[in-house]
Short mmCIF file of C-alpha atoms and ligand atoms in Angstrom, two decimals:
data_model
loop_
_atom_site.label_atom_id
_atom_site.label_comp_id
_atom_site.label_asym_id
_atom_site.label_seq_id
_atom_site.Cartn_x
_atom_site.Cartn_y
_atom_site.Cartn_z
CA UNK A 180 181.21 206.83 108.34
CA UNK A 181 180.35 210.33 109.11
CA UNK A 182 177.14 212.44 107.69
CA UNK A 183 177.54 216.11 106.57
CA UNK A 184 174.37 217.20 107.57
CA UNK A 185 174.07 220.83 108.99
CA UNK A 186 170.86 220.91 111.21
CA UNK A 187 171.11 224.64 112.52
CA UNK A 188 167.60 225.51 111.37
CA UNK A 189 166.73 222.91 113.55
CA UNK A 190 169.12 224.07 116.52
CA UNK A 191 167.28 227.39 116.04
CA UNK A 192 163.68 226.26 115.94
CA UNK A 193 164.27 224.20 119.45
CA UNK A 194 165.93 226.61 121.78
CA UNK A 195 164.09 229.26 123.36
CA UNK A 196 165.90 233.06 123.11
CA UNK A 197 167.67 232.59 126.12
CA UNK A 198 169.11 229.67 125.28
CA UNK A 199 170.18 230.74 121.98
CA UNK A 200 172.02 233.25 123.69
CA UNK A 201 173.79 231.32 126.10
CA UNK A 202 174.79 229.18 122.97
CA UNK A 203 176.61 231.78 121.12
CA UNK A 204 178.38 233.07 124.48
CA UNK A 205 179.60 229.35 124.64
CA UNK A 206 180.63 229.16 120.88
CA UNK A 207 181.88 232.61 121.12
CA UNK A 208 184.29 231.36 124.50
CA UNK A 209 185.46 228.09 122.30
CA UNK A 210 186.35 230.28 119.38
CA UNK A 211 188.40 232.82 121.53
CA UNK A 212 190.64 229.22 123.40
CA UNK A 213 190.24 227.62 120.28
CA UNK A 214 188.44 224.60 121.78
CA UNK A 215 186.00 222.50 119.48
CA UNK A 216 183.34 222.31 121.16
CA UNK A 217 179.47 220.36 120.73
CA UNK A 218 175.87 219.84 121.90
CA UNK A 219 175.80 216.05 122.50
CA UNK A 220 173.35 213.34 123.35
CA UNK A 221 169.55 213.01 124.26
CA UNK A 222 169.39 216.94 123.36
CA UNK A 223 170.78 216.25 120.08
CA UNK A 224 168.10 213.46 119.56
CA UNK A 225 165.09 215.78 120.69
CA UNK A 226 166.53 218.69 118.10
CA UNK A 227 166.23 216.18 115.14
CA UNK A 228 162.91 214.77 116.41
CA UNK A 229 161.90 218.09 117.62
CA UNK A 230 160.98 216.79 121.13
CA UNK A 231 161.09 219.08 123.78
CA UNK A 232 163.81 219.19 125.97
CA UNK A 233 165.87 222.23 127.64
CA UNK A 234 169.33 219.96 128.47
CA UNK A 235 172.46 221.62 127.79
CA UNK A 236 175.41 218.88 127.10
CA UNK A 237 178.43 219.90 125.98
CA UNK A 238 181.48 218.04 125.04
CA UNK A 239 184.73 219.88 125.19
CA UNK A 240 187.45 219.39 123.19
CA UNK A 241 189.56 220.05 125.68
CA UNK A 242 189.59 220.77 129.45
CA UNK A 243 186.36 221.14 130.26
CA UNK A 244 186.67 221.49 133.87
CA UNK A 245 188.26 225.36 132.52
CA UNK A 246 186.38 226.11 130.21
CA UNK A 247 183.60 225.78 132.15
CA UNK A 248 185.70 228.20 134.81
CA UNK A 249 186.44 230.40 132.62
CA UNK A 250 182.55 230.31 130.93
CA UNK A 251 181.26 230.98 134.44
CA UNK A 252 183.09 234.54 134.55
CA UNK A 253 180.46 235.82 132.49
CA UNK A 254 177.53 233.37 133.59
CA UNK A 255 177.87 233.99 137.85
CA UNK A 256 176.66 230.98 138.28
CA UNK A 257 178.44 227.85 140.64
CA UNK A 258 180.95 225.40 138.81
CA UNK A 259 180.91 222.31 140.39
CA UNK A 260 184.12 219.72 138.78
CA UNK A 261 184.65 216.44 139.04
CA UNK A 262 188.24 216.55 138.42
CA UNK A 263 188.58 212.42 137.55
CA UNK A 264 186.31 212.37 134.88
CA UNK A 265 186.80 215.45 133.11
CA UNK A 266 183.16 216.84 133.90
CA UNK A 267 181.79 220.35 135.36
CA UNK A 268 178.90 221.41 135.64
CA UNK A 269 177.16 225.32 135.76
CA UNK A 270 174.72 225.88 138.00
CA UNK A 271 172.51 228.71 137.13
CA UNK A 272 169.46 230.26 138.66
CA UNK A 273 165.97 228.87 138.15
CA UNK A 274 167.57 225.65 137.97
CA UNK A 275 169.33 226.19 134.67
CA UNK A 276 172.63 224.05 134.61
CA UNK A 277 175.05 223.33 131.89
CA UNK A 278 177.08 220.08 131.76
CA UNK A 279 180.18 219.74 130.50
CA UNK A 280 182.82 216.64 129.55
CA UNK A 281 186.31 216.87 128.43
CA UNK A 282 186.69 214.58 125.26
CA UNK A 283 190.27 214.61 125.73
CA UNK A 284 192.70 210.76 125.72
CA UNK A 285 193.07 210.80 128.88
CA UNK A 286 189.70 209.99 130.02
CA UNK A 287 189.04 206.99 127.77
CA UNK A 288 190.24 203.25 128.79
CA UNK A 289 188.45 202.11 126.33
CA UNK A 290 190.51 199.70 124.02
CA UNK A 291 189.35 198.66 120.53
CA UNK A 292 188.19 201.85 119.48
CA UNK A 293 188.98 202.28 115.48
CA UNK A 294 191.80 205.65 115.30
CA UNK A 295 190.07 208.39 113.71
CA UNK A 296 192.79 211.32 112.94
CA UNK A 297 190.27 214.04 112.47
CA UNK A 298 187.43 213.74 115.12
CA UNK A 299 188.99 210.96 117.36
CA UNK A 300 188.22 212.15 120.66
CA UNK A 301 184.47 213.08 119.95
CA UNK A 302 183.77 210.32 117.91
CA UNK A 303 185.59 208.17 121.65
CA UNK A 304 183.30 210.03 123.83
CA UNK A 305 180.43 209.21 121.73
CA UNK A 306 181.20 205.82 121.30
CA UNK A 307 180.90 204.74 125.28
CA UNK A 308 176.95 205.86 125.46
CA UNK A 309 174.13 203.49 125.05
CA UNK A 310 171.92 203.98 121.59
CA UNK A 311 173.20 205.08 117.81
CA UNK A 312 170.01 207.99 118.49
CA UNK A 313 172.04 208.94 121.76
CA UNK A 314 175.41 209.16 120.16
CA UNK A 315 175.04 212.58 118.02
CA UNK A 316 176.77 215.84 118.33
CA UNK A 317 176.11 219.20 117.15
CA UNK A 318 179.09 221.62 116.74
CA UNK A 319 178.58 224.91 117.82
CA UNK A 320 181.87 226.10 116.88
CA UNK A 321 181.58 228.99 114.57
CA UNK A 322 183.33 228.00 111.54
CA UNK A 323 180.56 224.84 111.41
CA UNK A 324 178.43 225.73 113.81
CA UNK A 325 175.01 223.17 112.77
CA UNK A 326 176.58 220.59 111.63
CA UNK A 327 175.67 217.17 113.44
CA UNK A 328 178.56 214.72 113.57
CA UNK A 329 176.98 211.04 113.36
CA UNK A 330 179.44 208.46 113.65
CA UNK A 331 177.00 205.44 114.15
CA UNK A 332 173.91 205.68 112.12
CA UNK A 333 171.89 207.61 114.32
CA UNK A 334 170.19 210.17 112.30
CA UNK A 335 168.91 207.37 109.51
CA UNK A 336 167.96 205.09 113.30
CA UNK A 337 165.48 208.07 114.32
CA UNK A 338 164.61 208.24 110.77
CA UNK A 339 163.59 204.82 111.03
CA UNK A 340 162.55 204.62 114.41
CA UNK A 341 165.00 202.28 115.66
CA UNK A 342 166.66 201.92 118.98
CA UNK A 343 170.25 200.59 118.43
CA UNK A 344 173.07 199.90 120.44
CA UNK A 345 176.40 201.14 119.91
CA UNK A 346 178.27 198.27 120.44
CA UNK A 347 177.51 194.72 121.68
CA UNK A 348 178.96 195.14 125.33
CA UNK A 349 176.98 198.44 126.31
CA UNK A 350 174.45 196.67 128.34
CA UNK A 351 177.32 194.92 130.18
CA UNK A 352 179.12 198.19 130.78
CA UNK A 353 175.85 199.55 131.81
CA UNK A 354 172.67 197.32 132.73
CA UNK A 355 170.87 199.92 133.49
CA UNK A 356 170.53 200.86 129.65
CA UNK A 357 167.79 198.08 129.15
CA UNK A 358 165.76 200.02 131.41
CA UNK A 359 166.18 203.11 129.36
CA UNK A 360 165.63 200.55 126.45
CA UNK A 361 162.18 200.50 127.09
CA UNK A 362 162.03 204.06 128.46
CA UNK A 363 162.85 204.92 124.51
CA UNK A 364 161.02 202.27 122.89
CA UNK A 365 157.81 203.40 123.98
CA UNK A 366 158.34 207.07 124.70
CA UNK A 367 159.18 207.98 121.06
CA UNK A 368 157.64 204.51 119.98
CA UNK A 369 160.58 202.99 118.22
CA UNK A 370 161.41 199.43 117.33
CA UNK A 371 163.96 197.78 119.21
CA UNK A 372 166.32 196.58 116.27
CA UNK A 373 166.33 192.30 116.32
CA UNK A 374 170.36 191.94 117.83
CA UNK A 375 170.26 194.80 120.15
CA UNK A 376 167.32 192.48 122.03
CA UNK A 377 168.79 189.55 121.51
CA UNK A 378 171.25 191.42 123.62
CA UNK A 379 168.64 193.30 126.06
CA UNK A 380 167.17 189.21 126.28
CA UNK A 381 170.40 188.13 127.48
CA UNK A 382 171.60 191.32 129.97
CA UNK A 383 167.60 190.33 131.94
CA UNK A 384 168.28 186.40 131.52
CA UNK A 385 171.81 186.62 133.19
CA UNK A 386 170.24 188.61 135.85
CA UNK A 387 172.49 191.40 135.19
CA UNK A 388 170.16 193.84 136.31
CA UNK A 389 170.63 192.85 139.89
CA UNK A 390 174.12 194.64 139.64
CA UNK A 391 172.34 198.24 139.21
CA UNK A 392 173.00 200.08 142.04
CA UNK A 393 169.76 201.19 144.54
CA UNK A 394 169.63 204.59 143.82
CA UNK A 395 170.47 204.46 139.91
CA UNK A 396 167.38 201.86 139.85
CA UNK A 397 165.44 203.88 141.47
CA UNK A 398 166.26 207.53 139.19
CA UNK A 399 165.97 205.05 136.11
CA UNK A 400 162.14 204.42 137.63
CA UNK A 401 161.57 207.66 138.35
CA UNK A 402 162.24 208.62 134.88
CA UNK A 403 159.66 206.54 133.84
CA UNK A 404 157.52 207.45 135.84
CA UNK A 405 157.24 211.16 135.02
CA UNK A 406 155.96 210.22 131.73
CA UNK A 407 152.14 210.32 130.67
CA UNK A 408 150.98 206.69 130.77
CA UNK A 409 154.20 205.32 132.87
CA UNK A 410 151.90 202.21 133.10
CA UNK A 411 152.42 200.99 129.42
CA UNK A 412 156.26 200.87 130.47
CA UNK A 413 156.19 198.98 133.47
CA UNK A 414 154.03 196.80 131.14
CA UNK A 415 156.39 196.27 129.23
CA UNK A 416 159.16 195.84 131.72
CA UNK A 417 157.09 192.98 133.12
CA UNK A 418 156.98 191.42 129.10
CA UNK A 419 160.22 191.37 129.46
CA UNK A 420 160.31 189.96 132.47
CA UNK A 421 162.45 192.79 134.10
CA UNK A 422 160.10 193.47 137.16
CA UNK A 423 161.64 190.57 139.34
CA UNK A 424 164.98 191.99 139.44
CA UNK A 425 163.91 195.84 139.31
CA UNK A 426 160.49 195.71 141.38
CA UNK A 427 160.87 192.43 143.47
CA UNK A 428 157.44 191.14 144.45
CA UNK A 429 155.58 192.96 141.97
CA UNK A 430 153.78 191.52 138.92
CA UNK A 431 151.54 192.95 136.20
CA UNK A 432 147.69 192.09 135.55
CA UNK A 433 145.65 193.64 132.95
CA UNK A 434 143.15 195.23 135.13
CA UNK A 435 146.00 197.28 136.58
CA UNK A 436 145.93 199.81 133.34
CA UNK A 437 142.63 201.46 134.85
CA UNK A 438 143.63 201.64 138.08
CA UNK A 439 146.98 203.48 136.75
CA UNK A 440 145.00 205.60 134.64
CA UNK A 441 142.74 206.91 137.70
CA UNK A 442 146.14 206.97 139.61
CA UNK A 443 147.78 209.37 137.19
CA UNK A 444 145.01 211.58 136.42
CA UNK A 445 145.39 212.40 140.05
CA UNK A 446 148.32 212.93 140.48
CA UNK A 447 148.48 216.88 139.87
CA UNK A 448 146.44 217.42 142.70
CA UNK A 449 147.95 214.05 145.00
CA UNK A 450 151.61 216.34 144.54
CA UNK A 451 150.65 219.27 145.91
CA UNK A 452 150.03 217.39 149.40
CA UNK A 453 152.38 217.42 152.44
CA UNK A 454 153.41 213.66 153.50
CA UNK A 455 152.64 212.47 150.15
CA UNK A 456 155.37 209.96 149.14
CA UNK A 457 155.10 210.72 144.95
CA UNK A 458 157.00 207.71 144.02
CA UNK A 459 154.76 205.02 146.24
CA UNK A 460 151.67 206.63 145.16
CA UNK A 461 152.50 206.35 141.78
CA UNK A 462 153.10 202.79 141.81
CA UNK A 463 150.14 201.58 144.53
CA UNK A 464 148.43 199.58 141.93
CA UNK A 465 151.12 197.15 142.20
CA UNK A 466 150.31 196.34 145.78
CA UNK A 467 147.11 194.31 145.69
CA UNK A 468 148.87 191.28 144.46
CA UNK A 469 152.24 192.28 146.14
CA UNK A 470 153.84 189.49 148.23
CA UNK A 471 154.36 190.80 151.41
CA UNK A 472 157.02 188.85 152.67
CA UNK A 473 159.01 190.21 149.85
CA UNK A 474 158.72 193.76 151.43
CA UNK A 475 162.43 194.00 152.42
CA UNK A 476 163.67 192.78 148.98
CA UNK A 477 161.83 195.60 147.66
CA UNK A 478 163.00 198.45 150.06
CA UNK A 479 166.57 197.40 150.11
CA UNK A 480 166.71 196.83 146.31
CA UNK A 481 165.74 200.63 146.11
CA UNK A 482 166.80 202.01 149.00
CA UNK A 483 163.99 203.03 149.85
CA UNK A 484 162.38 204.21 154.00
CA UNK A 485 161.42 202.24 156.46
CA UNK A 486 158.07 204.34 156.15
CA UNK A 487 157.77 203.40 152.33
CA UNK A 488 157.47 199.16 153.75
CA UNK A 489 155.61 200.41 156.58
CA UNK A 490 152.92 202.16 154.36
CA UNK A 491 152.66 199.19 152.29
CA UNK A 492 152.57 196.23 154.83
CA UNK A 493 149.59 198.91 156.60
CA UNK A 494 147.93 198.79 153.41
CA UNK A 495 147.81 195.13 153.41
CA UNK A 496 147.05 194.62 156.79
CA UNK A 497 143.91 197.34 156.97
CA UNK A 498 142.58 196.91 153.78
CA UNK A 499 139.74 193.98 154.16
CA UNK A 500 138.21 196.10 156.89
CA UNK A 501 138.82 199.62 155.19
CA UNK A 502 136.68 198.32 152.22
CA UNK A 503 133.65 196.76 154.29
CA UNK A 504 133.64 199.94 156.65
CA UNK A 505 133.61 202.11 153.56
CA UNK A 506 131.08 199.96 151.38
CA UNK A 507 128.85 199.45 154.08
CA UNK A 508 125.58 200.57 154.45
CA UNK A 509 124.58 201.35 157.76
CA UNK A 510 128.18 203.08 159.65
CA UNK A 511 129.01 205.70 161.26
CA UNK A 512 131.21 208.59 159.92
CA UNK A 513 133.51 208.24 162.67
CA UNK A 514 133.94 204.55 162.17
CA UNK A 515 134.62 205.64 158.47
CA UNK A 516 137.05 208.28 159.34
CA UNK A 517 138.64 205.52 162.52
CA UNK A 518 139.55 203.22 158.84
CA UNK A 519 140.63 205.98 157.00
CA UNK A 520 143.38 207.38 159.85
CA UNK A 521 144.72 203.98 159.33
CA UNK A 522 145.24 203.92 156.16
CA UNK A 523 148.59 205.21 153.95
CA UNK A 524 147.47 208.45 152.36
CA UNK A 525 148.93 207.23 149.63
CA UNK A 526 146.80 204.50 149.31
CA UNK A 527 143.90 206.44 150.58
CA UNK A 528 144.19 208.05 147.00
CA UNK A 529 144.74 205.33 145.34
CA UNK A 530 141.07 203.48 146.57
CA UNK A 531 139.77 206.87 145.97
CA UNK A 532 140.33 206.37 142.50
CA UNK A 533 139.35 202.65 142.69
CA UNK A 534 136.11 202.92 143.72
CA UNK A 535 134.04 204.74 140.62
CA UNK A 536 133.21 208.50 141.30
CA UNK A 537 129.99 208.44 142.64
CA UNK A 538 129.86 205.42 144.90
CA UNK A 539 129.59 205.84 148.17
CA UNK A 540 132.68 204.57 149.50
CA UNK A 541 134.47 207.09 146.86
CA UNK A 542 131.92 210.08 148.61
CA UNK A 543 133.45 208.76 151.91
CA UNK A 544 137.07 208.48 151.16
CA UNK A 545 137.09 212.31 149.71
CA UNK A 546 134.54 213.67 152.49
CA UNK A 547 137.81 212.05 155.23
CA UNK A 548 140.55 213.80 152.59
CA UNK A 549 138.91 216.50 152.38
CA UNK A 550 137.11 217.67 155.02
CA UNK A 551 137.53 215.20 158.23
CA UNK A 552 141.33 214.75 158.06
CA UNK A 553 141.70 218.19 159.31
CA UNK A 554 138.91 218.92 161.52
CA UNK A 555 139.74 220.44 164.66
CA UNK A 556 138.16 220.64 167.91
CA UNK A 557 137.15 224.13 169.17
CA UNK A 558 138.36 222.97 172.49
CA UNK A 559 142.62 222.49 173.28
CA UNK A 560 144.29 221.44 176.40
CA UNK A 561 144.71 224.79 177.59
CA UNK A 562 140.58 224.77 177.55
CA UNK A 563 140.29 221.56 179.66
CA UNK A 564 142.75 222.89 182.07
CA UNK A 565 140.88 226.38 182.77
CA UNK A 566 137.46 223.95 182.95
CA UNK A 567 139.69 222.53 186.31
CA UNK A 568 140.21 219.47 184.41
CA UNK A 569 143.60 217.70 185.43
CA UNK A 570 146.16 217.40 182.86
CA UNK A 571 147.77 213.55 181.88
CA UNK A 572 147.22 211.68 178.84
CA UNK A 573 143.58 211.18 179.01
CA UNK A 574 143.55 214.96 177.61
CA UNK A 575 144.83 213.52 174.13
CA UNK A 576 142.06 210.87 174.53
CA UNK A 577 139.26 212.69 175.40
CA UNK A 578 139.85 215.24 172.91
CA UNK A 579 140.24 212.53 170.16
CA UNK A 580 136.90 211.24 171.27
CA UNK A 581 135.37 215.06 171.24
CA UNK A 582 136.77 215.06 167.41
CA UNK A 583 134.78 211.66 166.47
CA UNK A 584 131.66 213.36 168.26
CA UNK A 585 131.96 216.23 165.97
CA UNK A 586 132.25 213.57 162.91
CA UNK A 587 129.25 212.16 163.55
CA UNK A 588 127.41 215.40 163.59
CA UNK A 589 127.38 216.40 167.63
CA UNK A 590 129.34 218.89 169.89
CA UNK A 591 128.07 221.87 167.13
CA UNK A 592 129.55 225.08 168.81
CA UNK A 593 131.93 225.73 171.90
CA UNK A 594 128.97 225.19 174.47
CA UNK A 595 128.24 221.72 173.24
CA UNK A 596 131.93 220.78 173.54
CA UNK A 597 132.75 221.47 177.06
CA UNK A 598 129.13 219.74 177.79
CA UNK A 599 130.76 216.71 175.72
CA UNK A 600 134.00 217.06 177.62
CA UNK A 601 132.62 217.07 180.82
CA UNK A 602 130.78 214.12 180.13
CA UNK A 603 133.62 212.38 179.02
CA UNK A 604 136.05 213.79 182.02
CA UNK A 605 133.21 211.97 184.08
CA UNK A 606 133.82 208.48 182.43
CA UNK A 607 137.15 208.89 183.05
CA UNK A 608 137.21 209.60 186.65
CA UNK A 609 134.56 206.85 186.59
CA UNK A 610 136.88 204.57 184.98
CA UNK A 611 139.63 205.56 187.74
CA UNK A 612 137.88 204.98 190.63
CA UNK A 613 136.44 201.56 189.37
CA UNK A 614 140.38 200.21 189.11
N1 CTP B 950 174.14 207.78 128.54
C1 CTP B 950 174.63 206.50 128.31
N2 CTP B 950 174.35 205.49 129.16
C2 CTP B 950 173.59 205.71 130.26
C3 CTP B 950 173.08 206.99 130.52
C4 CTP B 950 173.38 208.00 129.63
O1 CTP B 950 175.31 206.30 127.32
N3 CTP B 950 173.31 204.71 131.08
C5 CTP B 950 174.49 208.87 127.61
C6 CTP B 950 173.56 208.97 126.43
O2 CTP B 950 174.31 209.40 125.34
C7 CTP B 950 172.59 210.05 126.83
C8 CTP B 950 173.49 210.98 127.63
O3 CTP B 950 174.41 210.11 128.27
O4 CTP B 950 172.04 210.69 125.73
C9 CTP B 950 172.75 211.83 128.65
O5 CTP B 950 172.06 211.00 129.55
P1 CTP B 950 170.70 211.41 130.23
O6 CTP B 950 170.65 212.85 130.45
O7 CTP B 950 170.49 210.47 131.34
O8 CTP B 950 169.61 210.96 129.17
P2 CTP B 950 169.08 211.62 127.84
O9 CTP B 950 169.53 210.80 126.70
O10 CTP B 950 169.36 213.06 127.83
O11 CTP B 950 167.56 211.28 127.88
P3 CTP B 950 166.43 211.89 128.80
O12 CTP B 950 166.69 213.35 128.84
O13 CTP B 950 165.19 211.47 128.09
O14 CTP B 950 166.64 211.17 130.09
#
């Protein structure tokens, strides 16, 4: 049964000016072709809770594909079509896009789906998505532009705070929904209503999840992990005993929350650095109790590098002697910074925030990121070779060695350097001669 409710003061209140006016250029365009057109989904659900959130999803009621064409005459931006399913998408500047979908027959193969004369291909293209709060629209036509078109239940759902499914086979059509389950539950802190996780219970028990594709898994994670406190969910996706299938080798222990916490409040500054892998970092609490040998489960179940294992499987191998060289009393800073080369920098961060702020092994860590990671020698090749030193490998070596010198506090100023390198360019003749 379908709500009257017009919500345009609500419309109003969540767009920005810009928006707004690529709204009425869009309602103005389906007025002129005489195309029905509406706002749909997860934007339609952050209007009514007034959540932030800048999406533009239309559903056409119609071609889509040309009315987005013939949109993008006055927009200049990039239509990109996917001519089997209906969709197009404009692609703006600053990273502005609007996406479109044809609600039109011939898209649908889905069967049971009650005849409705009036609204029958909206209230179609509504039915196949996940959650009654998901499965609003919002005409902006002009002759009822505001008015939200609930099908479902939706609107009294979010009024209640419940996260519904539409219909008992969506988590079969789509596994990947009881990941965005959670992602709901706990983002807008909803209840998950009794049948719908019966139904989530039964999708993670019959190891559906292990059909989700790599890189869907891995953009479902992602999403989760952009949002404050992304711990609590992978909490909750170990509760539900999700993590086996989505994060193989993984599990959850209390203690983890803090290290999370120290994690994310890092991670503004951890983004802004070159080589950092965002996704790994964000999850390295997870790897003191990872299983090792389950490394290659893990990358191929998300796809992810040969560098992302490697990182890990270094982290497990250097880390016993990382913390005793960093914790202990009486070292050397180049010993220190020796541990520290070894280690991920992802990792790296992550002990940074593990060991409490002003420990010494916490000094240490930041003293390597942030000053002895990028020290450099005054001396280069091209110096040794003008000091009538012969070029070959050992230059790399004896320049690495110049580098810990200057760590620990020696080789001050230019002078000191070549009096290092010549000292060292000594040994290694020494070292020649003696084979
Ligand atoms: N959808 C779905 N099943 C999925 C993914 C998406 O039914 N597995 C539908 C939902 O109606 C959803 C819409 O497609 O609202 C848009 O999906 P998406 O942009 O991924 O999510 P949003 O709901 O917009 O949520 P968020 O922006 O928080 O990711």
């Amino acid at each position: 049964e379908l709500t009257r409710l017009n919500v345009s003061e609500s419309v109003f209140a969540h767009f920005s000016a810009a928006d707004l006016e690529l709204i009425n250029l869009i309602s103005g365009l389906a007025r002129r072709v005489g195309v029905r057109t509406y706002l749909v989904g997860g934007v339609v659900r952050d209007i009514i809770l007034g959540v932030p959130n800048h999406d533009l999803d239309l559903v056409v009621e119609g071609d889509a594909i040309e009315f987005s064409q013939n949109l993008n005459r006055l927009l200049n931006g990039k239509v990109v079509s996917y001519p089997p399913f209906g969709t197009s998408v404009i692609f703006m500047k600053e990273k502005k896009r609007i996406d479109f979908a044809s609600a039109r027959k011939e898209f649908y193969a889905f069967p049971g789906a009650a005849p409705d004369v009036e609204y029958s291909d909206l209230k179609k293209d509504l039915f196949r998505r996940d959650f009654t709060l998901n499965a609003m629209a919002i005409s902006i036509y002009p002759d009822n532009w505001g008015e939200l078109y609930d099908f479902f239940g939706g609107y009294r759902d979010l009024r209640n705070k419940i996260l519904r499914i539409l219909h008992p086979l969506s988590f079969v059509d789509d596994p990947a929904r009881s990941i965005r389950a959670v992602r709901f539950e706990k983002k807008y802190d909803f209840h998950i209503e009794p049948f719908t996780m019966s139904l989530l219970k039964q999708t993670i028990r019959k190891n559906l999840l292990d059909s989700i594709k790599p890189d869907r898994l891995k953009e479902e994670i992602q999403l989760i992990l952009e949002l404050p406190n992304y711990y609590r969910y992978l909490e909750r996706l170990y509760q539900l005993e999700m993590i086996p299938s989505i994060l193989p080798g993984c599990i959850w222990k209390r203690e983890y929350s803090d290290r999370f916490i120290g994690v994310e409040r890092r991670l503004p500054e951890v983004k802004t650095i070159i080589g950092i892998d965002k996704f790994l970092y964000q999850l390295t609490p997870l790897f003191d109790d990872f299983d090792v040998k389950q490394i290659s489960l893990l990358q191929k179940r998300l796809a992810l590098s040969r560098h992302f294992s490697h990182k890990v499987v270094s982290y497990h191998s250097y880390k016993s002697e990382f913390m005793s060289a960093v914790e202990e009393k009486d070292i050397r800073p180049s010993e220190i910074y020796l541990r520290c080369r070894l280690m991920p920098l992802e990792f790296l961060y992550f002990l940074l925030s593990f060991y409490p702020e002003k420990s010494l092994a916490n000094q240490r860590i930041n003293r390597y990121l942030k000053e002895w990671r990028t020290i450099k020698t005054i001396l280069k090749g091209s110096d040794l070779q003008e000091m009538g030193i012969k070029a070959g490998p050992h230059y790399a070596t004896m320049l690495d060695e110049l580098k810990l010198a200057k760590i620990d506090g020696y080789a001050k100023n230019r002078f000191e350097e070549e009096q290092l390198i010549k000292q060292s360019w000594e040994r290694v003749n020494k070292r020649g001669e003696q084979r």
